[in-house]
PDB file of C-alpha atoms in Angstrom:
ATOM      1  CA  UNK F   1     101.077  95.353  86.822  1.00 33.00           C
ATOM      2  CA  UNK F   2     103.803  95.419  89.437  1.00 36.00           C
ATOM      3  CA  UNK F   3     106.811  92.998  89.300  1.00 38.00           C
ATOM      4  CA  UNK F   4     107.848  91.111  92.704  1.00 38.00           C
ATOM      5  CA  UNK F   5     111.751  90.117  91.750  1.00 39.00           C
ATOM      6  CA  UNK F   6     114.089  91.619  94.046  1.00 48.00           C
ATOM      7  CA  UNK F   7     113.881  95.254  95.886  1.00 51.00           C
ATOM      8  CA  UNK F   8     116.256  96.755  92.813  1.00 56.00           C
ATOM      9  CA  UNK F   9     113.032  95.862  90.598  1.00 75.00           C
ATOM     10  CA  UNK F  10     110.354  96.964  92.614  1.00 90.00           C
ATOM     11  CA  UNK F  11     108.642 100.568  91.731  1.00 95.00           C
ATOM     12  CA  UNK F  12     107.358 101.663  95.231  1.00 97.00           C
ATOM     13  CA  UNK F  13     106.662 104.827  94.288  1.00 97.00           C
ATOM     14  CA  UNK F  14     104.982 103.532  91.782  1.00 97.00           C
ATOM     15  CA  UNK F  15     103.064 100.739  94.144  1.00 97.00           C
ATOM     16  CA  UNK F  16     102.058 103.394  95.788  1.00 98.00           C
ATOM     17  CA  UNK F  17     100.584 105.461  93.783  1.00 97.00           C
ATOM     18  CA  UNK F  18      98.025 102.723  92.032  1.00 97.00           C
ATOM     19  CA  UNK F  19      97.034 102.018  96.258  1.00 98.00           C
ATOM     20  CA  UNK F  20      96.080 105.767  96.222  1.00 97.00           C
ATOM     21  CA  UNK F  21      94.254 105.769  92.914  1.00 97.00           C
ATOM     22  CA  UNK F  22      92.176 102.670  93.724  1.00 97.00           C
ATOM     23  CA  UNK F  23      91.067 104.559  97.436  1.00 96.00           C
ATOM     24  CA  UNK F  24      90.541 107.270  95.755  1.00 94.00           C
ATOM     25  CA  UNK F  25      87.795 105.680  93.218  1.00 95.00           C
ATOM     26  CA  UNK F  26      86.531 102.974  96.629  1.00 95.00           C
ATOM     27  CA  UNK F  27      85.483 106.289  97.723  1.00 93.00           C
ATOM     28  CA  UNK F  28      83.664 107.445  95.005  1.00 91.00           C
ATOM     29  CA  UNK F  29      81.776 104.128  95.804  1.00 91.00           C
ATOM     30  CA  UNK F  30      80.737 104.875  99.301  1.00 89.00           C
ATOM     31  CA  UNK F  31      77.132 105.071 100.680  1.00 80.00           C
ATOM     32  CA  UNK F  32      76.664 108.092 102.306  1.00 68.00           C
ATOM     33  CA  UNK F  33      75.797 106.686 105.855  1.00 71.00           C
ATOM     34  CA  UNK F  34      80.001 105.036 106.370  1.00 67.00           C
ATOM     35  CA  UNK F  35      80.556 108.203 109.081  1.00 64.00           C
ATOM     36  CA  UNK F  36      84.638 107.725 107.617  1.00 66.00           C
ATOM     37  CA  UNK F  37      87.269 110.212 106.302  1.00 73.00           C
ATOM     38  CA  UNK F  38      89.565 109.773 103.986  1.00 83.00           C
ATOM     39  CA  UNK F  39      91.477 106.631 105.010  1.00 94.00           C
ATOM     40  CA  UNK F  40      95.498 106.748 106.599  1.00 97.00           C
ATOM     41  CA  UNK F  41      96.948 103.832 104.194  1.00 98.00           C
ATOM     42  CA  UNK F  42      99.994 102.070 107.028  1.00 98.00           C
ATOM     43  CA  UNK F  43     102.255 100.421 104.573  1.00 98.00           C
ATOM     44  CA  UNK F  44     103.066  96.707 106.304  1.00 98.00           C
ATOM     45  CA  UNK F  45     106.748  96.883 106.261  1.00 97.00           C
ATOM     46  CA  UNK F  46     107.401  93.561 108.207  1.00 95.00           C
ATOM     47  CA  UNK F  47     111.036  91.894 106.706  1.00 94.00           C
ATOM     48  CA  UNK F  48     111.405  94.623 104.443  1.00 95.00           C
ATOM     49  CA  UNK F  49     114.658  96.626 104.667  1.00 95.00           C
ATOM     50  CA  UNK F  50     115.493 100.016 105.897  1.00 95.00           C
ATOM     51  CA  UNK F  51     116.111 100.468 102.426  1.00 95.00           C
ATOM     52  CA  UNK F  52     112.851  99.778 101.124  1.00 96.00           C
ATOM     53  CA  UNK F  53     110.997 102.137 103.614  1.00 97.00           C
ATOM     54  CA  UNK F  54     112.882 104.718 102.517  1.00 97.00           C
ATOM     55  CA  UNK F  55     111.742 104.338  99.095  1.00 97.00           C
ATOM     56  CA  UNK F  56     108.386 104.355 100.365  1.00 98.00           C
ATOM     57  CA  UNK F  57     109.214 107.301 102.777  1.00 98.00           C
ATOM     58  CA  UNK F  58     110.522 109.966  99.327  1.00 98.00           C
ATOM     59  CA  UNK F  59     107.089 108.526  98.222  1.00 98.00           C
ATOM     60  CA  UNK F  60     104.641 110.379 100.374  1.00 98.00           C
ATOM     61  CA  UNK F  61     104.608 107.354 102.963  1.00 98.00           C
ATOM     62  CA  UNK F  62     104.537 108.213 106.493  1.00 98.00           C
ATOM     63  CA  UNK F  63     102.736 105.582 108.038  1.00 98.00           C
ATOM     64  CA  UNK F  64     104.065 102.278 108.382  1.00 98.00           C
ATOM     65  CA  UNK F  65     103.106  98.900 110.593  1.00 98.00           C
ATOM     66  CA  UNK F  66     105.025  96.610 112.379  1.00 98.00           C
ATOM     67  CA  UNK F  67     104.127  92.982 113.381  1.00 97.00           C
ATOM     68  CA  UNK F  68     106.710  92.163 115.277  1.00 96.00           C
ATOM     69  CA  UNK F  69     108.403  94.117 118.469  1.00 97.00           C
ATOM     70  CA  UNK F  70     111.529  93.216 117.744  1.00 96.00           C
ATOM     71  CA  UNK F  71     111.715  94.101 114.349  1.00 97.00           C
ATOM     72  CA  UNK F  72     110.232  97.683 115.251  1.00 98.00           C
ATOM     73  CA  UNK F  73     112.666  98.609 117.630  1.00 97.00           C
ATOM     74  CA  UNK F  74     115.444  97.694 115.161  1.00 97.00           C
ATOM     75  CA  UNK F  75     114.056 100.165 112.707  1.00 97.00           C
ATOM     76  CA  UNK F  76     112.497 102.821 114.661  1.00 97.00           C
ATOM     77  CA  UNK F  77     115.998 102.609 116.420  1.00 97.00           C
ATOM     78  CA  UNK F  78     118.189 102.511 113.261  1.00 97.00           C
ATOM     79  CA  UNK F  79     120.305 106.145 113.314  1.00 96.00           C
ATOM     80  CA  UNK F  80     119.847 105.792 109.908  1.00 95.00           C
ATOM     81  CA  UNK F  81     116.814 105.861 109.061  1.00 96.00           C
ATOM     82  CA  UNK F  82     115.518 108.283 111.649  1.00 95.00           C
ATOM     83  CA  UNK F  83     117.219 111.020 110.239  1.00 96.00           C
ATOM     84  CA  UNK F  84     116.494 110.248 106.712  1.00 96.00           C
ATOM     85  CA  UNK F  85     112.531 109.984 107.983  1.00 97.00           C
ATOM     86  CA  UNK F  86     112.046 112.225 110.950  1.00 96.00           C
ATOM     87  CA  UNK F  87     108.361 112.255 110.714  1.00 96.00           C
ATOM     88  CA  UNK F  88     108.070 108.513 110.313  1.00 98.00           C
ATOM     89  CA  UNK F  89     104.468 107.102 112.125  1.00 98.00           C
ATOM     90  CA  UNK F  90     105.142 103.454 113.292  1.00 98.00           C
ATOM     91  CA  UNK F  91     102.400 101.507 114.057  1.00 98.00           C
ATOM     92  CA  UNK F  92     102.131  97.906 115.692  1.00 98.00           C
ATOM     93  CA  UNK F  93      99.502  95.268 114.303  1.00 98.00           C
ATOM     94  CA  UNK F  94     100.682  91.896 115.567  1.00 96.00           C
ATOM     95  CA  UNK F  95     100.514  89.699 118.464  1.00 94.00           C
ATOM     96  CA  UNK F  96     101.097  91.496 121.319  1.00 92.00           C
ATOM     97  CA  UNK F  97     103.139  89.260 123.980  1.00 88.00           C
ATOM     98  CA  UNK F  98     102.670  90.606 127.639  1.00 89.00           C
ATOM     99  CA  UNK F  99     106.576  90.074 128.271  1.00 92.00           C
ATOM    100  CA  UNK F 100     107.186  92.788 124.881  1.00 95.00           C
ATOM    101  CA  UNK F 101     104.974  95.250 126.136  1.00 97.00           C
ATOM    102  CA  UNK F 102     107.435  97.042 127.745  1.00 95.00           C
ATOM    103  CA  UNK F 103     109.823  97.032 125.172  1.00 96.00           C
ATOM    104  CA  UNK F 104     106.718  98.351 122.642  1.00 97.00           C
ATOM    105  CA  UNK F 105     105.864 101.658 125.311  1.00 96.00           C
ATOM    106  CA  UNK F 106     109.680 102.509 124.469  1.00 93.00           C
ATOM    107  CA  UNK F 107     109.487 102.029 121.147  1.00 97.00           C
ATOM    108  CA  UNK F 108     111.083 105.980 119.076  1.00 96.00           C
ATOM    109  CA  UNK F 109     107.492 107.438 117.386  1.00 97.00           C
ATOM    110  CA  UNK F 110     104.722 104.735 118.187  1.00 98.00           C
ATOM    111  CA  UNK F 111     102.500 106.145 116.606  1.00 98.00           C
ATOM    112  CA  UNK F 112      99.930 103.561 117.299  1.00 98.00           C
ATOM    113  CA  UNK F 113      99.547 100.177 118.672  1.00 98.00           C
ATOM    114  CA  UNK F 114      96.272  98.666 116.865  1.00 98.00           C
ATOM    115  CA  UNK F 115      96.178  95.204 118.735  1.00 98.00           C
ATOM    116  CA  UNK F 116      94.635  95.542 122.080  1.00 98.00           C
ATOM    117  CA  UNK F 117      93.059  92.294 122.851  1.00 96.00           C
ATOM    118  CA  UNK F 118      92.916  92.132 126.072  1.00 96.00           C
ATOM    119  CA  UNK F 119      92.079  93.151 129.537  1.00 97.00           C
ATOM    120  CA  UNK F 120      94.968  91.507 130.469  1.00 96.00           C
ATOM    121  CA  UNK F 121      97.317  93.310 127.190  1.00 97.00           C
ATOM    122  CA  UNK F 122      95.483  96.780 128.577  1.00 98.00           C
ATOM    123  CA  UNK F 123      95.698  96.567 131.842  1.00 97.00           C
ATOM    124  CA  UNK F 124     100.039  95.602 131.025  1.00 97.00           C
ATOM    125  CA  UNK F 125     100.390  98.967 128.709  1.00 98.00           C
ATOM    126  CA  UNK F 126      98.680 100.967 131.291  1.00 97.00           C
ATOM    127  CA  UNK F 127     101.320 100.243 133.954  1.00 97.00           C
ATOM    128  CA  UNK F 128     104.084  99.992 131.822  1.00 97.00           C
ATOM    129  CA  UNK F 129     103.463 103.481 130.728  1.00 97.00           C
ATOM    130  CA  UNK F 130     105.240 106.363 132.353  1.00 93.00           C
ATOM    131  CA  UNK F 131     104.498 109.025 134.190  1.00 93.00           C
ATOM    132  CA  UNK F 132     102.436 111.740 131.566  1.00 93.00           C
ATOM    133  CA  UNK F 133     102.527 109.505 128.647  1.00 94.00           C
ATOM    134  CA  UNK F 134     100.009 108.213 126.396  1.00 97.00           C
ATOM    135  CA  UNK F 135      99.479 105.813 123.602  1.00 98.00           C
ATOM    136  CA  UNK F 136      96.618 106.298 120.976  1.00 98.00           C
ATOM    137  CA  UNK F 137      95.585 102.538 121.039  1.00 98.00           C
ATOM    138  CA  UNK F 138      92.560 100.406 118.865  1.00 98.00           C
ATOM    139  CA  UNK F 139      90.312  97.435 120.400  1.00 98.00           C
ATOM    140  CA  UNK F 140      91.635  94.241 118.008  1.00 98.00           C
ATOM    141  CA  UNK F 141      88.107  92.435 117.427  1.00 98.00           C
ATOM    142  CA  UNK F 142      87.718  88.987 116.422  1.00 97.00           C
ATOM    143  CA  UNK F 143      84.824  89.264 113.901  1.00 96.00           C
ATOM    144  CA  UNK F 144      85.625  86.018 112.742  1.00 92.00           C
ATOM    145  CA  UNK F 145      85.130  84.116 116.500  1.00 91.00           C
ATOM    146  CA  UNK F 146      88.147  81.892 114.673  1.00 86.00           C
ATOM    147  CA  UNK F 147      89.967  80.409 118.196  1.00 84.00           C
ATOM    148  CA  UNK F 148      92.884  80.826 116.307  1.00 83.00           C
ATOM    149  CA  UNK F 149      92.924  84.697 115.957  1.00 88.00           C
ATOM    150  CA  UNK F 150      93.849  87.137 118.888  1.00 90.00           C
ATOM    151  CA  UNK F 151      91.016  89.416 120.056  1.00 95.00           C
ATOM    152  CA  UNK F 152      87.651  90.860 122.144  1.00 97.00           C
ATOM    153  CA  UNK F 153      84.964  89.058 120.514  1.00 96.00           C
ATOM    154  CA  UNK F 154      82.093  91.202 119.479  1.00 96.00           C
ATOM    155  CA  UNK F 155      79.692  91.193 121.903  1.00 96.00           C
ATOM    156  CA  UNK F 156      82.620  91.560 124.339  1.00 97.00           C
ATOM    157  CA  UNK F 157      84.053  94.969 122.601  1.00 97.00           C
ATOM    158  CA  UNK F 158      81.496  97.702 124.487  1.00 98.00           C
ATOM    159  CA  UNK F 159      82.523  96.549 127.171  1.00 98.00           C
ATOM    160  CA  UNK F 160      85.843  96.638 127.025  1.00 98.00           C
ATOM    161  CA  UNK F 161      86.094  99.800 125.736  1.00 98.00           C
ATOM    162  CA  UNK F 162      84.853 101.044 128.575  1.00 98.00           C
ATOM    163  CA  UNK F 163      87.089  99.580 130.695  1.00 98.00           C
ATOM    164  CA  UNK F 164      89.872 101.134 128.923  1.00 98.00           C
ATOM    165  CA  UNK F 165      88.161 104.306 129.270  1.00 97.00           C
ATOM    166  CA  UNK F 166      87.568 104.284 132.711  1.00 98.00           C
ATOM    167  CA  UNK F 167      90.535 101.781 134.277  1.00 98.00           C
ATOM    168  CA  UNK F 168      93.078 102.819 131.572  1.00 98.00           C
ATOM    169  CA  UNK F 169      93.550 106.612 131.015  1.00 97.00           C
ATOM    170  CA  UNK F 170      96.910 106.234 129.454  1.00 98.00           C
ATOM    171  CA  UNK F 171      95.395 104.156 126.500  1.00 98.00           C
ATOM    172  CA  UNK F 172      93.686 106.812 124.345  1.00 98.00           C
ATOM    173  CA  UNK F 173      90.936 104.940 122.527  1.00 98.00           C
ATOM    174  CA  UNK F 174      91.402 105.772 118.567  1.00 98.00           C
ATOM    175  CA  UNK F 175      88.917 103.403 117.279  1.00 98.00           C
ATOM    176  CA  UNK F 176      89.018  99.119 116.543  1.00 98.00           C
ATOM    177  CA  UNK F 177      90.453  96.728 113.954  1.00 98.00           C
ATOM    178  CA  UNK F 178      90.012  93.007 112.578  1.00 97.00           C
ATOM    179  CA  UNK F 179      92.003  90.665 110.455  1.00 93.00           C
ATOM    180  CA  UNK F 180      89.308  88.953 109.947  1.00 85.00           C
ATOM    181  CA  UNK F 181      88.950  85.700 107.906  1.00 88.00           C
ATOM    182  CA  UNK F 182      90.666  85.862 104.360  1.00 89.00           C
ATOM    183  CA  UNK F 183      89.228  85.002 100.612  1.00 91.00           C
ATOM    184  CA  UNK F 184      85.977  86.327 101.032  1.00 93.00           C
ATOM    185  CA  UNK F 185      84.129  85.824  98.016  1.00 94.00           C
ATOM    186  CA  UNK F 186      82.007  89.379  97.150  1.00 92.00           C
ATOM    187  CA  UNK F 187      79.976  88.539  94.727  1.00 91.00           C
ATOM    188  CA  UNK F 188      78.029  86.751  97.419  1.00 94.00           C
ATOM    189  CA  UNK F 189      77.821  90.478  99.320  1.00 91.00           C
ATOM    190  CA  UNK F 190      79.842  92.447 101.743  1.00 92.00           C
ATOM    191  CA  UNK F 191      82.362  91.046 103.809  1.00 96.00           C
ATOM    192  CA  UNK F 192      80.736  89.972 106.857  1.00 97.00           C
ATOM    193  CA  UNK F 193      83.991  91.126 109.164  1.00 97.00           C
ATOM    194  CA  UNK F 194      83.915  94.459 107.822  1.00 97.00           C
ATOM    195  CA  UNK F 195      79.896  94.695 108.289  1.00 96.00           C
ATOM    196  CA  UNK F 196      80.717  92.902 112.388  1.00 97.00           C
ATOM    197  CA  UNK F 197      83.677  95.981 113.135  1.00 97.00           C
ATOM    198  CA  UNK F 198      81.472  98.701 112.004  1.00 96.00           C
ATOM    199  CA  UNK F 199      77.974  97.548 114.576  1.00 97.00           C
ATOM    200  CA  UNK F 200      80.896  97.315 117.029  1.00 98.00           C
ATOM    201  CA  UNK F 201      81.749 100.422 116.397  1.00 97.00           C
ATOM    202  CA  UNK F 202      78.622 102.250 116.958  1.00 96.00           C
ATOM    203  CA  UNK F 203      77.927  99.903 119.674  1.00 98.00           C
ATOM    204  CA  UNK F 204      80.378 101.007 121.095  1.00 98.00           C
ATOM    205  CA  UNK F 205      80.193 105.022 120.223  1.00 97.00           C
ATOM    206  CA  UNK F 206      76.582 104.722 122.490  1.00 97.00           C
ATOM    207  CA  UNK F 207      78.039 102.970 124.716  1.00 97.00           C
ATOM    208  CA  UNK F 208      81.065 105.721 125.986  1.00 97.00           C
ATOM    209  CA  UNK F 209      79.397 108.475 123.726  1.00 96.00           C
ATOM    210  CA  UNK F 210      82.380 108.771 121.288  1.00 96.00           C
ATOM    211  CA  UNK F 211      81.019 110.212 118.346  1.00 95.00           C
ATOM    212  CA  UNK F 212      80.785 107.260 115.334  1.00 92.00           C
ATOM    213  CA  UNK F 213      83.331 110.112 113.357  1.00 91.00           C
ATOM    214  CA  UNK F 214      86.104 110.391 116.091  1.00 94.00           C
ATOM    215  CA  UNK F 215      86.027 105.894 115.756  1.00 96.00           C
ATOM    216  CA  UNK F 216      88.056 104.939 113.221  1.00 96.00           C
ATOM    217  CA  UNK F 217      87.723 101.350 111.828  1.00 97.00           C
ATOM    218  CA  UNK F 218      90.904  99.332 110.264  1.00 98.00           C
ATOM    219  CA  UNK F 219      90.070  97.069 108.010  1.00 97.00           C
ATOM    220  CA  UNK F 220      91.128  96.072 104.803  1.00 96.00           C
ATOM    221  CA  UNK F 221      94.662  94.670 103.245  1.00 96.00           C
ATOM    222  CA  UNK F 222      96.062  93.644 100.253  1.00 95.00           C
ATOM    223  CA  UNK F 223      93.501  91.875  99.045  1.00 94.00           C
ATOM    224  CA  UNK F 224      90.649  93.651 100.002  1.00 96.00           C
ATOM    225  CA  UNK F 225      91.617  97.734 100.662  1.00 97.00           C
ATOM    226  CA  UNK F 226      89.212  97.792  98.230  1.00 96.00           C
ATOM    227  CA  UNK F 227      86.407  97.049  99.300  1.00 96.00           C
ATOM    228  CA  UNK F 228      86.854  98.111 102.578  1.00 96.00           C
ATOM    229  CA  UNK F 229      87.165 101.728 101.682  1.00 96.00           C
ATOM    230  CA  UNK F 230      83.613 101.174 100.453  1.00 94.00           C
ATOM    231  CA  UNK F 231      83.014  99.475 103.481  1.00 94.00           C
ATOM    232  CA  UNK F 232      83.778 102.473 105.846  1.00 93.00           C
ATOM    233  CA  UNK F 233      87.873 101.827 106.743  1.00 95.00           C
ATOM    234  CA  UNK F 234      89.301 104.555 107.529  1.00 96.00           C
ATOM    235  CA  UNK F 235      92.999 102.862 107.812  1.00 98.00           C
ATOM    236  CA  UNK F 236      94.729 100.139 105.831  1.00 98.00           C
ATOM    237  CA  UNK F 237      96.751  98.073 106.480  1.00 98.00           C
ATOM    238  CA  UNK F 238      98.886  97.003 102.852  1.00 98.00           C
ATOM    239  CA  UNK F 239     101.772  95.120 102.496  1.00 97.00           C
ATOM    240  CA  UNK F 240     102.495  92.992  99.135  1.00 95.00           C
ATOM    241  CA  UNK F 241     101.166  95.288  96.918  1.00 97.00           C
ATOM    242  CA  UNK F 242     103.618  97.799  97.648  1.00 97.00           C
ATOM    243  CA  UNK F 243     106.538  96.321  98.459  1.00 96.00           C
ATOM    244  CA  UNK F 244     106.081  92.970  97.112  1.00 91.00           C
ATOM    245  CA  UNK F 245     106.673  89.047  98.650  1.00 83.00           C
ATOM    246  CA  UNK F 246     107.184  89.316 102.126  1.00 73.00           C
ATOM    247  CA  UNK F 247     110.445  87.617 103.132  1.00 67.00           C
ATOM    248  CA  UNK F 248     109.584  84.079 104.498  1.00 60.00           C
ATOM    249  CA  UNK F 249     112.914  84.674 107.465  1.00 54.00           C
ATOM    250  CA  UNK F 250     110.898  86.234 110.485  1.00 49.00           C
ATOM    251  CA  UNK F 251     112.275  88.312 113.515  1.00 49.00           C
ATOM    252  CA  UNK F 252     110.240  87.862 115.795  1.00 53.00           C
TER     253      UNK F 252
END
């Protein structure tokens, strides 16, 4: 079992191996109709130190996720981290405020923004990205229809995808993501949020003529990434299982 006490005693490399082992086991439990590749593991490093990120990188981890623009920029612009981890890939996975978009598009080594949650956000990115540059993005879908969550409602997902492709050429649509409602009881059946996102992908694929296998599904976190992989997830976002409990002091 992972011991969560302090940065000095958390064996990040061992934790990553455990996650990878669970990922491999989950892949064997998939059905043949998930249209999903081996998932990308995004290590969610919010509130975690540069030292901890370096330890994960040394263990072979390359994709890291951050929830807050300010914190992401501090880490992405850290001179030592950039030198020691030259091919690090940053995913932005948090709620986006419009006034932060101009900062985010200039983030070094930004690999993907997974939380394009509205037409306004998509259009703002299109305006802020300079020259011939482009950005890989995912549509955030509010699969649980909770008022407290950001994201496009599932019924609007296909039309939103069409808008991105036709009106926002600097955004490269790579897939869909959901946060979902926590605490699903899997003894009652599959997670409805995962089922919903999978259906959204099929709808988008048909609506904009993108093959299913070219659309990623970002779903599943520390508590349920195994079940998400079985359901067809191609990107999982795992934080506490790798780095330990999150520090409550957050830099937004």
